[in-house]
Short mmCIF file of C-alpha atoms in Angstrom, two decimals:
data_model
loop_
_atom_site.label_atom_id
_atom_site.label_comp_id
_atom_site.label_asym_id
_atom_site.label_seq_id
_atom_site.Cartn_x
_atom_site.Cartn_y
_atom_site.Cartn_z
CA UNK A 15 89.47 111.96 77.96
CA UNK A 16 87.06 114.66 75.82
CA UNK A 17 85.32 116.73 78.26
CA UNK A 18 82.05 118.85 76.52
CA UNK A 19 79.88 121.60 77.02
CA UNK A 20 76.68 122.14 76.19
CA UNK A 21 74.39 125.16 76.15
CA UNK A 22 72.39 126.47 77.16
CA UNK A 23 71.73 124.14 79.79
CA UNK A 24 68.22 124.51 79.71
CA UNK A 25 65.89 126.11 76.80
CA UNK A 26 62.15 127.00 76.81
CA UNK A 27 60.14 127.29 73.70
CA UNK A 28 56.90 127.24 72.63
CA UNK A 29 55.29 124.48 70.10
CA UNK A 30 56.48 125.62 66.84
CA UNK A 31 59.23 127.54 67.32
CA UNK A 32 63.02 126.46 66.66
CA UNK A 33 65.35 124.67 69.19
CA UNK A 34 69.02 125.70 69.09
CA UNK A 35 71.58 123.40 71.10
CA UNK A 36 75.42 123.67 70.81
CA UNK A 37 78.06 121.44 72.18
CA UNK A 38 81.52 122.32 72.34
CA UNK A 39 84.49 120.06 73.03
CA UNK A 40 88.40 120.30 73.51
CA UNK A 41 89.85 117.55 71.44
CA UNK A 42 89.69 116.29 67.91
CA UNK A 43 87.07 113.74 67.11
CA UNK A 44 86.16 110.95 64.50
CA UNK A 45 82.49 111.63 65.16
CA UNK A 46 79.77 113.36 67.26
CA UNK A 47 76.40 111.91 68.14
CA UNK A 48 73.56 113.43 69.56
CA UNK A 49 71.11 111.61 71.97
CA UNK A 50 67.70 112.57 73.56
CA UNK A 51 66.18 111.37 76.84
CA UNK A 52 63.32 111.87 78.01
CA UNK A 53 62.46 111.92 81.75
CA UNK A 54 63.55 109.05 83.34
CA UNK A 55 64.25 106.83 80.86
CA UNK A 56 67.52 105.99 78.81
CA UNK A 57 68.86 107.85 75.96
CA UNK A 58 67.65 107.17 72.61
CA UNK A 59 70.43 107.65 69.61
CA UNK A 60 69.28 110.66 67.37
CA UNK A 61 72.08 111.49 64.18
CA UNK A 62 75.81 110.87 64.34
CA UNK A 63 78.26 113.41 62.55
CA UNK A 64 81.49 112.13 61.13
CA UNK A 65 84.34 114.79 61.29
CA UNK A 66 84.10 115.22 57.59
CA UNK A 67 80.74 116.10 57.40
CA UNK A 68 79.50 119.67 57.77
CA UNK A 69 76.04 119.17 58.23
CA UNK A 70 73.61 116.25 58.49
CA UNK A 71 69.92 115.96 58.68
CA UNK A 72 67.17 113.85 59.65
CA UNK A 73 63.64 114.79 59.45
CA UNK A 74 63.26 117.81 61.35
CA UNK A 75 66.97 117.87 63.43
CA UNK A 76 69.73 119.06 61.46
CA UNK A 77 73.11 118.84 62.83
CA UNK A 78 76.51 120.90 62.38
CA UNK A 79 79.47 120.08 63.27
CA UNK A 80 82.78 123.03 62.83
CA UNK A 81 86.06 121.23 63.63
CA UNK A 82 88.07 124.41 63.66
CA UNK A 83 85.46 125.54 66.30
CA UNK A 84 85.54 122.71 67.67
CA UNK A 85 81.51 122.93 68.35
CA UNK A 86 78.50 121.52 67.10
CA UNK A 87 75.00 122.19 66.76
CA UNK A 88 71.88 120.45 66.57
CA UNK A 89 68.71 122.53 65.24
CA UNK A 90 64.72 120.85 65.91
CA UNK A 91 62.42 122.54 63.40
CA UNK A 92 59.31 123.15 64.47
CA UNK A 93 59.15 121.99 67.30
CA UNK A 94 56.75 119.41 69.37
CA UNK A 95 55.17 119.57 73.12
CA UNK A 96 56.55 115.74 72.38
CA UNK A 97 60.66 117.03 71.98
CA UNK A 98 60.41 118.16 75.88
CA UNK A 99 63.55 116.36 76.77
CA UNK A 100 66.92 116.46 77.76
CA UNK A 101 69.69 116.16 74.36
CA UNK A 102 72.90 115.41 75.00
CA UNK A 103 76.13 115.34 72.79
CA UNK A 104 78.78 112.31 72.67
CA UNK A 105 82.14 112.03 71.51
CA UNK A 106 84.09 108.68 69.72
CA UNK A 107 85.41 107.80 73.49
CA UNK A 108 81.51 108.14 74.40
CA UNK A 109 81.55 110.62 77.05
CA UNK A 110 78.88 112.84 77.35
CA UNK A 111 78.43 116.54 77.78
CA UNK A 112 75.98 118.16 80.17
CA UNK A 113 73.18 118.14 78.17
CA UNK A 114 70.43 121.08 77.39
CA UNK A 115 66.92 120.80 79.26
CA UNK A 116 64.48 121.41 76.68
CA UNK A 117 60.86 122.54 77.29
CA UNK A 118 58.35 123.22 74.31
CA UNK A 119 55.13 124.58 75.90
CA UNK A 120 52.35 123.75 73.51
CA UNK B 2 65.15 92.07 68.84
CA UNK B 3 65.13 92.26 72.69
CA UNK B 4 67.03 95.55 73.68
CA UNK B 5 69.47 96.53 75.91
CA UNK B 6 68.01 95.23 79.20
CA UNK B 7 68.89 96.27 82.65
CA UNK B 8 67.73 94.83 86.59
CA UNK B 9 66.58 95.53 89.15
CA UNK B 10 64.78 98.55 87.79
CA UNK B 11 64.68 100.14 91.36
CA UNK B 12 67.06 98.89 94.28
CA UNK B 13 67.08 99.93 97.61
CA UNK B 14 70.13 99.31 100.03
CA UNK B 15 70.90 100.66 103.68
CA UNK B 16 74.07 101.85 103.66
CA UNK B 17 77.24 99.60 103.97
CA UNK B 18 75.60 96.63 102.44
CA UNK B 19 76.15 95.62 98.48
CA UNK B 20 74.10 96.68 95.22
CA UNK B 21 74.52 94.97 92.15
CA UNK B 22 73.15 95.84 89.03
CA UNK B 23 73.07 93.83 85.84
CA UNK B 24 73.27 94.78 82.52
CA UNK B 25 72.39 92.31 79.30
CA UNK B 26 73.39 93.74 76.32
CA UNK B 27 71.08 93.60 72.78
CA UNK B 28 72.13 90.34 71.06
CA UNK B 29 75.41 90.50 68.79
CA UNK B 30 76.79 93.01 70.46
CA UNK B 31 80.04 92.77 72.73
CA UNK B 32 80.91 96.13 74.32
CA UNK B 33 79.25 97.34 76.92
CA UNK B 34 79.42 100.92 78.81
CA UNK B 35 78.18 101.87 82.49
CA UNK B 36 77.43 105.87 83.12
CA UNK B 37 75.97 107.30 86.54
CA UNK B 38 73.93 110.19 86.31
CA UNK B 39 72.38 112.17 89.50
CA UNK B 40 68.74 113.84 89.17
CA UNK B 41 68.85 116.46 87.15
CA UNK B 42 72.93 116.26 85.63
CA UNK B 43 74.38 114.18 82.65
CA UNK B 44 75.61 111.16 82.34
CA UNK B 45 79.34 110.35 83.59
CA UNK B 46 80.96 107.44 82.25
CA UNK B 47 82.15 105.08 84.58
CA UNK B 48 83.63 102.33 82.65
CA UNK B 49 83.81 100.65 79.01
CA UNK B 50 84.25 96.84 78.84
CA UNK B 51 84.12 94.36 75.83
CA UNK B 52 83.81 90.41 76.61
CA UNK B 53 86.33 89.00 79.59
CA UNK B 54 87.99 92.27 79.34
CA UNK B 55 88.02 95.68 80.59
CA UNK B 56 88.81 98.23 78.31
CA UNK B 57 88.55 101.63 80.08
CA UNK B 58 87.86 102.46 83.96
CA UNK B 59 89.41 105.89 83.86
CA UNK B 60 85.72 106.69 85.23
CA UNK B 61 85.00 104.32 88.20
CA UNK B 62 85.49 105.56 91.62
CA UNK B 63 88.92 103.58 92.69
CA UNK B 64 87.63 101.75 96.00
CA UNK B 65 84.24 100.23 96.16
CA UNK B 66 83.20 100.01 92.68
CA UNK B 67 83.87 97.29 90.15
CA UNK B 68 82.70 96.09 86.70
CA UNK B 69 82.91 92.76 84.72
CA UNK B 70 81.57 91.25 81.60
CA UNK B 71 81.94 87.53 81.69
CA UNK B 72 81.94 85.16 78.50
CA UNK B 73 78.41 84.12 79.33
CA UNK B 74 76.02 86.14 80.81
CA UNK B 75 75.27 89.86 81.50
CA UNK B 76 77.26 92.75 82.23
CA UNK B 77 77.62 93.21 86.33
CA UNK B 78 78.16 96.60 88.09
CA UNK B 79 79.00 96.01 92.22
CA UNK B 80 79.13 98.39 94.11
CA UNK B 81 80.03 97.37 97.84
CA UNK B 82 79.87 99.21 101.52
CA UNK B 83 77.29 101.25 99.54
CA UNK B 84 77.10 105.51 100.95
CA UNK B 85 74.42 107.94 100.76
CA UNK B 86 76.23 109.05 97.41
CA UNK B 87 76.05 106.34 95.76
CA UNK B 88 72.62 106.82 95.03
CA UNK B 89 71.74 107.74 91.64
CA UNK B 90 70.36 106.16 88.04
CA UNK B 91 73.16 103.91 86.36
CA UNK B 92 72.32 103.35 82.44
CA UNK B 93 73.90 101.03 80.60
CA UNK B 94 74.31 100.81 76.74
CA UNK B 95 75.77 98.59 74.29
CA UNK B 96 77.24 98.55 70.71
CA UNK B 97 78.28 95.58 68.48
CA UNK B 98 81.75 97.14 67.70
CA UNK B 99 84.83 98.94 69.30
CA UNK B 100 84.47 102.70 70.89
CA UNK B 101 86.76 103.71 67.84
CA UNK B 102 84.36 102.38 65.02
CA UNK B 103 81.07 102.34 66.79
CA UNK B 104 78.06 104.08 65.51
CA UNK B 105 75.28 104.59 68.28
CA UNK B 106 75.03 102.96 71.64
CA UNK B 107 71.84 101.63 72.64
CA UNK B 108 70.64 102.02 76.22
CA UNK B 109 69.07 100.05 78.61
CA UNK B 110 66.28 101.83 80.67
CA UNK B 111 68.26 102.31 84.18
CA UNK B 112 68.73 101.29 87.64
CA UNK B 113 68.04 103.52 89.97
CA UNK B 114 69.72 103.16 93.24
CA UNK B 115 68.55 104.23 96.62
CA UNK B 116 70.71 103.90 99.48
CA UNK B 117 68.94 104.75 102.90
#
């Protein structure tokens, strides 16, 4: 089964400022998603990342994705008060990594 | 387009009796995933099931747990002789295709378990 890590496990920001989470993993892929929750609740689907694809965007996340690093990043622009939330990486066998905490003090 | 829905929102079980948690999936879709996550952690995936079958339970505890997803109705985690441990959030999510080809799961809002 994939395992992942994430980090940092938890990031503090303030509004306006750029998010950086990574999320590394041990075996190949045929895709990477990222997901968001927010307190309590379940996770919401943000961008998927096919193994061919170097880079993706959508809106203000962009997502990388190096398969000789095995590791991929996802970026937030600009960030929100509102993108306080946990983001969490998942593989094609849909496990999930650890997540990062994310705080963005307005 | 009702989405992924889960119940009882919030259970509460003294220990040694059974919890079980129900999971209908959004409409057209056919494989269904259980994950347990404890306060503060991520989400560990317990088991993967399409229709009448189960496809992967590499994560489900080995006694006490168990999973189905009949032909009709929803998706059914049971967990029996429930333990302090046990307690914890279970999400489930759906997709309309196979782990393999699937695009993005769509998640249900949780159960949260208590066990006194």
């Amino acid at each position: 089964s994939q395992q992942g890590e994430e980090d940092p496990q938890a990031l503090s920001i303030q509004e306006g400022e750029n998010a950086t989470m990574n999320c590394s993993y041990k075996t190949s892929i045929n895709n990477l998603q990222w997901y968001r929750q927010n307190s309590g609740r379940g996770l919401v689907h943000l961008i998927l990342i096919r193994s061919n694809e170097r880079e993706k965007h959508s809106g203000r996340l962009r997502v990388t994705l190096d398969t000789s690093k095995k590791s991929s990043s996802l970026l937030i622009t600009a960030s929100r008060a509102a993108d306080t939330a946990s983001y969490f990486c998942a593989f094609n066998d849909m496990r999930f990594g650890a997540g990062t905490r994310l705080t963005v003090k307005p | 387009n009702a989405g992924v829905m889960q119940n009882p929102r919030h259970l509460v079980r003294r220990r040694g009796q059974e919890a079980r948690l129900r999971c209908s999936p959004m409409k057209g879709h056919s494989h269904v995933y259980w994950y347990r996550q404890l306060p503060e952690e991520g989400l560990k995936f317990m088991v993967y099931l399409q229709k009448e079958n189960i496809i992967d339970e590499s994560g489900m505890p080995k006694e006490r747990f168990s999973a189905e997803f009949p032909k009709e109705g929803p998706s059914i985690l049971r967990i029996q002789q429930v333990v302090r441990g046990d307690s914890a959030a279970y999400f489930c999510a759906s997709s309309p295709g196979s782990r393999v080809s699937t695009g993005e799961l769509f998640f249900g809002e949780g159960s949260r378990l208590t066990v006194l």
